[in-house]
mmCIF file of C-alpha atoms in Angstrom:
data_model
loop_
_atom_site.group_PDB
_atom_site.id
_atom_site.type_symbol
_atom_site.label_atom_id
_atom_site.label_comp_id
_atom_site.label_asym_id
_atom_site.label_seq_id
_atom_site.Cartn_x
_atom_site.Cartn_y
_atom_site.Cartn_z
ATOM 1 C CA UNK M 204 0.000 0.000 0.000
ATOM 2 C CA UNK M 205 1.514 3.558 -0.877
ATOM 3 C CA UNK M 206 2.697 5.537 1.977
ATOM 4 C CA UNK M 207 0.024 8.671 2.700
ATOM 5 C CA UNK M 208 1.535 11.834 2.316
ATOM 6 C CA UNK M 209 0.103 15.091 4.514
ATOM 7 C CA UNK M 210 -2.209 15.881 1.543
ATOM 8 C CA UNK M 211 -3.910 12.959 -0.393
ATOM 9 C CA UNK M 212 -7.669 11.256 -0.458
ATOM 10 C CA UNK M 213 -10.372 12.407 -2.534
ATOM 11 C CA UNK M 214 -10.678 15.936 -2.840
ATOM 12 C CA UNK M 215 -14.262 17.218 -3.865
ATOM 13 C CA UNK M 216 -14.788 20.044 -6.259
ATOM 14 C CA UNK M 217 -17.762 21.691 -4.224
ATOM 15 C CA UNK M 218 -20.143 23.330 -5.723
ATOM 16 C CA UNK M 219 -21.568 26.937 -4.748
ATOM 17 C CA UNK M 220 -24.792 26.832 -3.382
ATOM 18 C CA UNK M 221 -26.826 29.758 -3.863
ATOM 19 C CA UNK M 222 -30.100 31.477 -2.535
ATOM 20 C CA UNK M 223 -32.826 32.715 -4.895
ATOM 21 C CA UNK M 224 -31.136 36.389 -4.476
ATOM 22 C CA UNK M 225 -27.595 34.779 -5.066
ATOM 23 C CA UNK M 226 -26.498 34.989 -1.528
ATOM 24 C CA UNK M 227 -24.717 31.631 -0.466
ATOM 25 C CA UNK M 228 -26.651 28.990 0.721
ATOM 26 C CA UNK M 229 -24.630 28.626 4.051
ATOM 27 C CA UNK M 230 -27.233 25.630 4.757
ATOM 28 C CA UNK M 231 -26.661 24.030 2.008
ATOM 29 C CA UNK M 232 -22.906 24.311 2.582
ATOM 30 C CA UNK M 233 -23.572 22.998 6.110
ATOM 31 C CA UNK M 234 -25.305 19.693 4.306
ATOM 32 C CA UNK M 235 -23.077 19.175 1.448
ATOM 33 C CA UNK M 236 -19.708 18.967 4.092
ATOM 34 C CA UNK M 237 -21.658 17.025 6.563
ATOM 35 C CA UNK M 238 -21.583 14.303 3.232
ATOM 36 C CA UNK M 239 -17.984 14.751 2.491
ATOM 37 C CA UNK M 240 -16.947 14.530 5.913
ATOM 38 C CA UNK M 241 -18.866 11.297 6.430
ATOM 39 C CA UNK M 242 -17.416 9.588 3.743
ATOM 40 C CA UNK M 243 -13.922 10.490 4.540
ATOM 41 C CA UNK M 244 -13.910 13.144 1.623
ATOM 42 C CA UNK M 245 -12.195 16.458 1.725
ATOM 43 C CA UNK M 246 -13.183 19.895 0.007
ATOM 44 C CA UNK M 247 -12.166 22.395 -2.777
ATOM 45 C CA UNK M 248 -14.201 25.523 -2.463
ATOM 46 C CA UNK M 249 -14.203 27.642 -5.392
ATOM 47 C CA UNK M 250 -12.598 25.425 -7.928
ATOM 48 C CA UNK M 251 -13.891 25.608 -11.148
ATOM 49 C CA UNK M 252 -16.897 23.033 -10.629
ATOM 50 C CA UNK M 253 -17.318 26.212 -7.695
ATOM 51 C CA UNK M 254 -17.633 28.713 -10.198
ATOM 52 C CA UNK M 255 -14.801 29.931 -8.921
ATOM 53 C CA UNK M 256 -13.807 33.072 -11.437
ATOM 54 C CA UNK M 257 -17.705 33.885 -10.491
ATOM 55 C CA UNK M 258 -17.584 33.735 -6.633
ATOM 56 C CA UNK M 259 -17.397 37.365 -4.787
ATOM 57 C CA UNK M 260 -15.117 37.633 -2.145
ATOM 58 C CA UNK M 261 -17.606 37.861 0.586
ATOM 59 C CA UNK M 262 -19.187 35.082 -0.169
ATOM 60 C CA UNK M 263 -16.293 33.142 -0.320
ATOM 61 C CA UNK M 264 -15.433 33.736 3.197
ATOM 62 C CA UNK M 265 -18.327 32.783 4.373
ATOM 63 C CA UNK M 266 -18.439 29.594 2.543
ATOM 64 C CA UNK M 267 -14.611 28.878 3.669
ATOM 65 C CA UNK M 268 -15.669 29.969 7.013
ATOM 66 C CA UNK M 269 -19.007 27.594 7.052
ATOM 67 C CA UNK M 270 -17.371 25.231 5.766
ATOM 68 C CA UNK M 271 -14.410 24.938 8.740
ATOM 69 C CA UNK M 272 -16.725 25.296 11.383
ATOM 70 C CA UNK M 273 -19.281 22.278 10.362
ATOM 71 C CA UNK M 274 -16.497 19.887 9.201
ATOM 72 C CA UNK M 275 -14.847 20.481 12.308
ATOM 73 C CA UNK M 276 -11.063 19.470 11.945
ATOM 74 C CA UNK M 277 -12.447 15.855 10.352
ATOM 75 C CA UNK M 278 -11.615 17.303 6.579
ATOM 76 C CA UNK M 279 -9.003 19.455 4.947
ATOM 77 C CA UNK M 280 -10.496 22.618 3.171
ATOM 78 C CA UNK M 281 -8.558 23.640 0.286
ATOM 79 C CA UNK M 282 -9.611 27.346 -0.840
ATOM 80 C CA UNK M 283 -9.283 27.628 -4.981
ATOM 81 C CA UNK M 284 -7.746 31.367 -5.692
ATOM 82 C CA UNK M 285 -8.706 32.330 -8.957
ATOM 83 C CA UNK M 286 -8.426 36.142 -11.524
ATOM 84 C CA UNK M 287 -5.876 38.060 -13.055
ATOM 85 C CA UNK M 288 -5.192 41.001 -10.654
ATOM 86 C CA UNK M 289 -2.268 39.246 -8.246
ATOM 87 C CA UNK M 290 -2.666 42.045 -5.915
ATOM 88 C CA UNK M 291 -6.564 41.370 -5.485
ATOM 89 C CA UNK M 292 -5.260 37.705 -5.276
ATOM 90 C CA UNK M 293 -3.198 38.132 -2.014
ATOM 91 C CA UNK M 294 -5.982 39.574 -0.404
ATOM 92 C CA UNK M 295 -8.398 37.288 -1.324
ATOM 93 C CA UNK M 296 -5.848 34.523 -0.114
ATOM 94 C CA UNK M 297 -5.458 36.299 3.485
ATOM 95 C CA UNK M 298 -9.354 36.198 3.874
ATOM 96 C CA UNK M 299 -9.399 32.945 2.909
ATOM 97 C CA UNK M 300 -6.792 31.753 5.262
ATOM 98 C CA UNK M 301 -8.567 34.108 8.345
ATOM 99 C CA UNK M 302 -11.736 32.233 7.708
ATOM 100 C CA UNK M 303 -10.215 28.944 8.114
ATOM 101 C CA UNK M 304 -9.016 27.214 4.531
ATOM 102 C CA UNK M 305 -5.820 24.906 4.955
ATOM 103 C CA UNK M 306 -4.600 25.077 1.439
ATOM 104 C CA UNK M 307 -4.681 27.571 -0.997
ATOM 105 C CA UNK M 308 -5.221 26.016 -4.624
ATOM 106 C CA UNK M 309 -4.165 28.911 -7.312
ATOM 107 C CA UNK M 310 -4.935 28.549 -11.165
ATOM 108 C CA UNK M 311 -2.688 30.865 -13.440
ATOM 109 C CA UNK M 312 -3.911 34.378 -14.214
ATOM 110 C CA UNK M 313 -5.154 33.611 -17.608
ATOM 111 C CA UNK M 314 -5.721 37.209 -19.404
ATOM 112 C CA UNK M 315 -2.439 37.152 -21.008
ATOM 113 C CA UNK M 316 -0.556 34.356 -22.202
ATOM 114 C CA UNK M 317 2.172 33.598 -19.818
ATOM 115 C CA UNK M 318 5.862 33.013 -20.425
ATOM 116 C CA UNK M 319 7.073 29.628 -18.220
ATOM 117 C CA UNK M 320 9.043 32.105 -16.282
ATOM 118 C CA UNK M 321 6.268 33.825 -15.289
ATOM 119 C CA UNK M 322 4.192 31.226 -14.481
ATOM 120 C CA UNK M 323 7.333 30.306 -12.116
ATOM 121 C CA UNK M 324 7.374 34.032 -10.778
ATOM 122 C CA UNK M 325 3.924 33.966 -10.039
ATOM 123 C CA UNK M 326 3.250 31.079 -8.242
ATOM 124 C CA UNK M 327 6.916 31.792 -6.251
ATOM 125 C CA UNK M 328 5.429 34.966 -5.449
ATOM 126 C CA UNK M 329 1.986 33.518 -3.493
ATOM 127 C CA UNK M 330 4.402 30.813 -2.188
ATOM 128 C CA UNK M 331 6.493 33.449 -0.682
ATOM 129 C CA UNK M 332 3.848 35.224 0.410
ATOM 130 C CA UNK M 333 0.744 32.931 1.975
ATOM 131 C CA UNK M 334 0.800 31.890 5.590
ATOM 132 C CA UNK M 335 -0.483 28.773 4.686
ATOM 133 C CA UNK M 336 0.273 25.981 1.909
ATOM 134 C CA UNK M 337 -0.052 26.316 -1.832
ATOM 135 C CA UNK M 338 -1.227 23.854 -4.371
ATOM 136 C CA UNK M 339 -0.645 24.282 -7.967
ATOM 137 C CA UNK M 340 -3.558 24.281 -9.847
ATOM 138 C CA UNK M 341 -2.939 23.250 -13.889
ATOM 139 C CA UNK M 342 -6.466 23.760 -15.779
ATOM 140 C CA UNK M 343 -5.551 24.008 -19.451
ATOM 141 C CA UNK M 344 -8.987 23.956 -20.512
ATOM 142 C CA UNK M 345 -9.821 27.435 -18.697
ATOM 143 C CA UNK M 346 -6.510 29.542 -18.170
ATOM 144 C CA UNK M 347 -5.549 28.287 -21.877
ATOM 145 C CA UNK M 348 -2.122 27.639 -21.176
ATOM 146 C CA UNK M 349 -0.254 24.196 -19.247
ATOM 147 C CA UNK M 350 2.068 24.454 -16.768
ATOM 148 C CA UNK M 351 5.375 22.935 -18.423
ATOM 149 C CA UNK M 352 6.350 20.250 -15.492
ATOM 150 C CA UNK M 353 10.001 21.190 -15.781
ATOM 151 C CA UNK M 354 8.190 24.449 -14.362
ATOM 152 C CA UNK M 355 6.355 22.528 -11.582
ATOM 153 C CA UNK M 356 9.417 20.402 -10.145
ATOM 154 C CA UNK M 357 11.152 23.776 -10.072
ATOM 155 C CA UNK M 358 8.741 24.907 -8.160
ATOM 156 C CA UNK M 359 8.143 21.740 -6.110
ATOM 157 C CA UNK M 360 11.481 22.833 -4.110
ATOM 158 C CA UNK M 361 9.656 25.531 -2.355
ATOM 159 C CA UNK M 362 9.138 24.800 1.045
ATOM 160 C CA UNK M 363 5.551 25.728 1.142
ATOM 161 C CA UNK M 364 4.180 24.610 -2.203
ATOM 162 C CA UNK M 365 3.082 21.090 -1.209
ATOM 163 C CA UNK M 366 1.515 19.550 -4.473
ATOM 164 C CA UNK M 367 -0.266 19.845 -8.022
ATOM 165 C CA UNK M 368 -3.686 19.469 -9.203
ATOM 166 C CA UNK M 369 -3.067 18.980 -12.921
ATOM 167 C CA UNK M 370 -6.684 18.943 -14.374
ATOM 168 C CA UNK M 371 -5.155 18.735 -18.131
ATOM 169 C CA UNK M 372 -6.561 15.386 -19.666
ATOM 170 C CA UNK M 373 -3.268 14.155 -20.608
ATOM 171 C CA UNK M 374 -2.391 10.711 -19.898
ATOM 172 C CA UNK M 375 1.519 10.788 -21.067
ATOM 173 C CA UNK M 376 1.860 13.790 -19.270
ATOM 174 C CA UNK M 377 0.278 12.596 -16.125
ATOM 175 C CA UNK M 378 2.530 9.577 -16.421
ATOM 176 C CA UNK M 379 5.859 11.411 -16.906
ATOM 177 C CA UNK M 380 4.339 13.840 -13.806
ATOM 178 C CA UNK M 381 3.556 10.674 -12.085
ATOM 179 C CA UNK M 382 7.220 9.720 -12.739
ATOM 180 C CA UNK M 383 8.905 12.918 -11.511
ATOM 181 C CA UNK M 384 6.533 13.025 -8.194
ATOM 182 C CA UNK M 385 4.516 9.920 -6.834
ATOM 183 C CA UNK M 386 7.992 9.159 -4.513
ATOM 184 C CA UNK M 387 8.169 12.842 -3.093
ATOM 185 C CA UNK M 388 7.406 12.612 0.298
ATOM 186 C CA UNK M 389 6.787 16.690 -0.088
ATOM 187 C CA UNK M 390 5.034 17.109 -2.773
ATOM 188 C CA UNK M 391 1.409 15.417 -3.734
ATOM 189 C CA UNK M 392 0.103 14.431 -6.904
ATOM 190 C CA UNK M 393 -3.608 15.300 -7.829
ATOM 191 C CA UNK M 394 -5.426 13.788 -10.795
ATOM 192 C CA UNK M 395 -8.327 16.745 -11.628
ATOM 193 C CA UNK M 396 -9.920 14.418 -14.785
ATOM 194 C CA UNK M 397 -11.769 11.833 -13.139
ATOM 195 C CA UNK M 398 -12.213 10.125 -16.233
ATOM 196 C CA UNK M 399 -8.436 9.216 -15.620
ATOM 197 C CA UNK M 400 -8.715 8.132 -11.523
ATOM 198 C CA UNK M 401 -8.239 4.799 -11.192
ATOM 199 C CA UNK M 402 -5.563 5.238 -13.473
ATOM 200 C CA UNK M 403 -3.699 7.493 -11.977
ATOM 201 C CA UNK M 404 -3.978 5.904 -8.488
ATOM 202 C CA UNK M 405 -2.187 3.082 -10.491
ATOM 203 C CA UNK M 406 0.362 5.038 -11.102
ATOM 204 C CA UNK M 407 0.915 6.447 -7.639
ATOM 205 C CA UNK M 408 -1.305 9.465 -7.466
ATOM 206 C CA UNK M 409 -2.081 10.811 -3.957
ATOM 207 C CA UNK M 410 -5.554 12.107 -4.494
ATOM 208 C CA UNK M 411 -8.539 12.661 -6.983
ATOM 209 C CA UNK M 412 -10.759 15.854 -7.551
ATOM 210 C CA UNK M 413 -14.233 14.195 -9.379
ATOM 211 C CA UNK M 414 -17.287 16.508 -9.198
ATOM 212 C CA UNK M 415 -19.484 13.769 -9.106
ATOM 213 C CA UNK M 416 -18.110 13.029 -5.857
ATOM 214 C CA UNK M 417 -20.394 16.088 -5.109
ATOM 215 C CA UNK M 418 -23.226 14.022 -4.742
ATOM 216 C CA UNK M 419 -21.615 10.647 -4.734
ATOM 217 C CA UNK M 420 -18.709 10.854 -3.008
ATOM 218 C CA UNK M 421 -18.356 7.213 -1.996
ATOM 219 C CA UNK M 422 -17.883 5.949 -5.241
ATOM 220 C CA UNK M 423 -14.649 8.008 -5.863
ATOM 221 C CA UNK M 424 -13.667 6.780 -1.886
ATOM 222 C CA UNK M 425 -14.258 3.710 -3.103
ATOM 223 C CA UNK M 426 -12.150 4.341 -6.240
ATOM 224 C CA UNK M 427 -9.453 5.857 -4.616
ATOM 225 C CA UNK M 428 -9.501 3.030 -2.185
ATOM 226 C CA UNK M 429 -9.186 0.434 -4.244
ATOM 227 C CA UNK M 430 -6.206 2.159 -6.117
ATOM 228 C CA UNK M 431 -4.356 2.725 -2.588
ATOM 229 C CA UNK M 432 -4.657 -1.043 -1.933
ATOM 230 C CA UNK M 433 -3.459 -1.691 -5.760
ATOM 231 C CA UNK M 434 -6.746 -3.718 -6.655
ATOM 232 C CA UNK M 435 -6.655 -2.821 -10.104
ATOM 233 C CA UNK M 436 -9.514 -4.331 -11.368
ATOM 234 C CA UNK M 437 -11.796 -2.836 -8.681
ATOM 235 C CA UNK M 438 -10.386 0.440 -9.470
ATOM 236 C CA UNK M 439 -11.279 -0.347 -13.303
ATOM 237 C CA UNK M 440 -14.903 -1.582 -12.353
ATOM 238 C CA UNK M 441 -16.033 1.561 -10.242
ATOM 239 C CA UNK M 442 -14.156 3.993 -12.958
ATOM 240 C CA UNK M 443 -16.315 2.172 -15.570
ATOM 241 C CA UNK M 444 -19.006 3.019 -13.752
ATOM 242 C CA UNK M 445 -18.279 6.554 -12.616
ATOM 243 C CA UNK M 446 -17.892 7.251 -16.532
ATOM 244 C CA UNK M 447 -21.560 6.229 -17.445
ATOM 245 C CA UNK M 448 -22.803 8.383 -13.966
ATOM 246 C CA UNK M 449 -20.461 11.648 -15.195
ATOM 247 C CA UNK M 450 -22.293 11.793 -18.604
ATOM 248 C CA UNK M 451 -25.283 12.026 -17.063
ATOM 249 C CA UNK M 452 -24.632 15.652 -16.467
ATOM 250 C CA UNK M 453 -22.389 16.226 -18.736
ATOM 251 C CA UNK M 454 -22.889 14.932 -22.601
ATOM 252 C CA UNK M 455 -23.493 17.292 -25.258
ATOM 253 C CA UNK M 456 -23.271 20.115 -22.420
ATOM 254 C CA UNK M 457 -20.676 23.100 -22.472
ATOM 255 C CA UNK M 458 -18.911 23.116 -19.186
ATOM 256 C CA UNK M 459 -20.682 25.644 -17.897
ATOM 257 C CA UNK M 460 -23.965 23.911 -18.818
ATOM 258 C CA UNK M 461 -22.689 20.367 -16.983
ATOM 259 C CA UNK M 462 -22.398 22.320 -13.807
ATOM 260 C CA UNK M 463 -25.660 23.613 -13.917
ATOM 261 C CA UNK M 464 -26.272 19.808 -14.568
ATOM 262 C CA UNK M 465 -24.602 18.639 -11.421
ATOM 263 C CA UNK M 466 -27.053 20.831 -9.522
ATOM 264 C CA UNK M 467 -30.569 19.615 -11.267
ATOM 265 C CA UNK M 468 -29.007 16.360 -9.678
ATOM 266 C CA UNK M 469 -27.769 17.577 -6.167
ATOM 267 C CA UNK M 470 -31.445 19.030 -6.145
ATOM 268 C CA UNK M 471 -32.815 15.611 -6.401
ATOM 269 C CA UNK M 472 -31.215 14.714 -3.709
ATOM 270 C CA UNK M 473 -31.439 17.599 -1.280
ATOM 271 C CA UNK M 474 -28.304 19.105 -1.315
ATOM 272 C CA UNK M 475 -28.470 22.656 -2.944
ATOM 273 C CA UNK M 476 -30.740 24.402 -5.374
ATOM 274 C CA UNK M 477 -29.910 24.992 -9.405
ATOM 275 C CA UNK M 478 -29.155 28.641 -9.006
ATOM 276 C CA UNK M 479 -26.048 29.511 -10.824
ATOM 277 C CA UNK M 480 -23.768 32.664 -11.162
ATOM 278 C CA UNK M 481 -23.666 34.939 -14.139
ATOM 279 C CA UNK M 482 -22.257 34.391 -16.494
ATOM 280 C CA UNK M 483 -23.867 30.934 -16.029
ATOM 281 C CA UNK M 484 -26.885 30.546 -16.031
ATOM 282 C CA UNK M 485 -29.926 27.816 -14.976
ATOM 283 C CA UNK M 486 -30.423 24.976 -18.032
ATOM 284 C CA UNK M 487 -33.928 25.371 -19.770
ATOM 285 C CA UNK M 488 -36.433 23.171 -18.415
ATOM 286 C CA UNK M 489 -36.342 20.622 -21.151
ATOM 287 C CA UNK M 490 -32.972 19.560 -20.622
ATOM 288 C CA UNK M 491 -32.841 19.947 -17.270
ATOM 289 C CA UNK M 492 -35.940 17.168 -17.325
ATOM 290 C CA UNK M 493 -33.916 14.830 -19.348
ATOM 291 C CA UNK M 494 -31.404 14.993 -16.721
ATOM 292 C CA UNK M 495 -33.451 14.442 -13.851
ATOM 293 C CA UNK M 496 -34.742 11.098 -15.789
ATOM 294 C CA UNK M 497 -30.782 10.158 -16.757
ATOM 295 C CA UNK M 498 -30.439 10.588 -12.835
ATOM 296 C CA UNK M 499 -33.360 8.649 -10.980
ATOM 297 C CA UNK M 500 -32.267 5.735 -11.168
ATOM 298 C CA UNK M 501 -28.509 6.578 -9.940
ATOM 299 C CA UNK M 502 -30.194 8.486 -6.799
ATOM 300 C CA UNK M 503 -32.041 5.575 -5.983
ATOM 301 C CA UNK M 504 -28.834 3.594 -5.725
ATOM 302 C CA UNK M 505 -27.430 5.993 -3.614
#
């Protein structure tokens, strides 16, 4: 069995649950933790399944600080940092760490392309800078640019950046990644496409970040489980599985749209209601039904 490092588990992409008026849904939060922390699962607030480029600063706090105060020490809380003004960024980050958040999870600022150097002087910068850990946060498929991994193990040295999220669907690159880091005692390895989590608990990942687990989060325990103890073919089954579940909310949807998605289902099951953040908005109420069919009979497993 692989040797835990301080960070590792499954590591849920949490939703923001909102209020008719768009004010957070602090009892919702309340309920959604209460399920993570029962099933051993811990939390990303304001990741990109969060909305996170959406999320005002105030209500962030007060999700971060619900969020510490019902999980009660049983779960890390890892607080995404996401926008393009670094100085608005620090602040954000000391709020965040005042309300309680363990980890700080940055993506790049994404206006601008970025040179690699950059990318290094940035993230050296909120290393330097937090009072708490950092987490690398690689999300090619919203910033528009990868972080080059001769960048990351650089940047892996730092005494207080502890890990990577890589959410880039890249299997050779999560292998060679997987190569440079799955021994580092120091550093943690994240796998952000669940599509590729049994796999990469194969190769020695330390955690997974599925947004299914948002509703199901047992399945990717189970998942990540089964990869700690090396039973393959377990791992295989339940990712088989997990793939038929994620389409549910997510085929022929933007990703915008498949968020929406994942709350029609989380208000099936009493979690949160579908209210999303501009730019996103609520799916029409055809497609939202289809979902809700799609989804019965997966709630009723549950």
């Amino acid at each position: 069995m692989k040797n835990l490092k301080n960070y590792h588990g499954v590591v849920v992409p949490m939703v923001t649950p909102l209020t008719k008026d768009l004010d957070v849904d602090l009892e919702a939060v309340s309920r959604i933790i209460e399920s993570f922390a029962h099933h051993g699962a811990h939390a990303l607030i304001m990741g990109t399944t969060g909305e996170g480029n959406s999320v005002p600063l105030s209500h962030g706090v007060k999700m971060i600080a619900k969020a510490k105060d019902v999980s009660r020490g049983r779960i890390t809380i890892y607080a995404g940092l996401a926008g393009n003004c670094v100085l608005e960024q620090m602040d954000a980050a000391k709020q965040f760490t005042k309300a309680g958040a363990d980890v700080i999870a940055a993506t790049l600022p994404c206006y601008y392309a970025l040179t690699p150097s950059q990318m290094y002087d940035y993230y050296k910068t909120m290393a330097d800078f937090l009072d708490i850990p950092l987490m690398l946060y690689n999300i090619s498929s919203t910033t528009h640019m990868s972080i080059p991994l001769e960048v990351i193990q650089e940047l892996s040295q730092h005494p207080n950046i502890v890990g990577l999220k890589d959410s880039e669907n890249n299997i050779e690159r999560m292998e060679k990644a997987l190569e440079l880091f799955s021994s580092r005692e120091d550093f943690a390895y994240f796998c952000g496409c669940a599509a590729n989590s049994a796999k990469a608990m194969s190769l020695g990942a330390d955690g997974i970040v599925p947004s299914v687990a948002n509703y199901y989060p047992k399945l990717f325990c189970d998942i990540y489980e089964a990869g700690l103890k090396g039973d393959v073919a377990l791992a295989n089954s339940l990712q088989e599985k997990a793939a038929l579940i994620g389409k549910i909310n997510t085929e022929g949807l933007t990703l915008g749209q498949s968020l929406a998605g994942l709350k029609v289902i989380m208000r099936m099951m009493g979690l949160c209601q579908e209210y999303m953040l501009p730019p996103l908005s609520e799916l029409s109420p055809d497609v939202a039904s289809k979902i809700r069919e799609k989804a019965k009979a997966i709630i009723a497993e549950i």
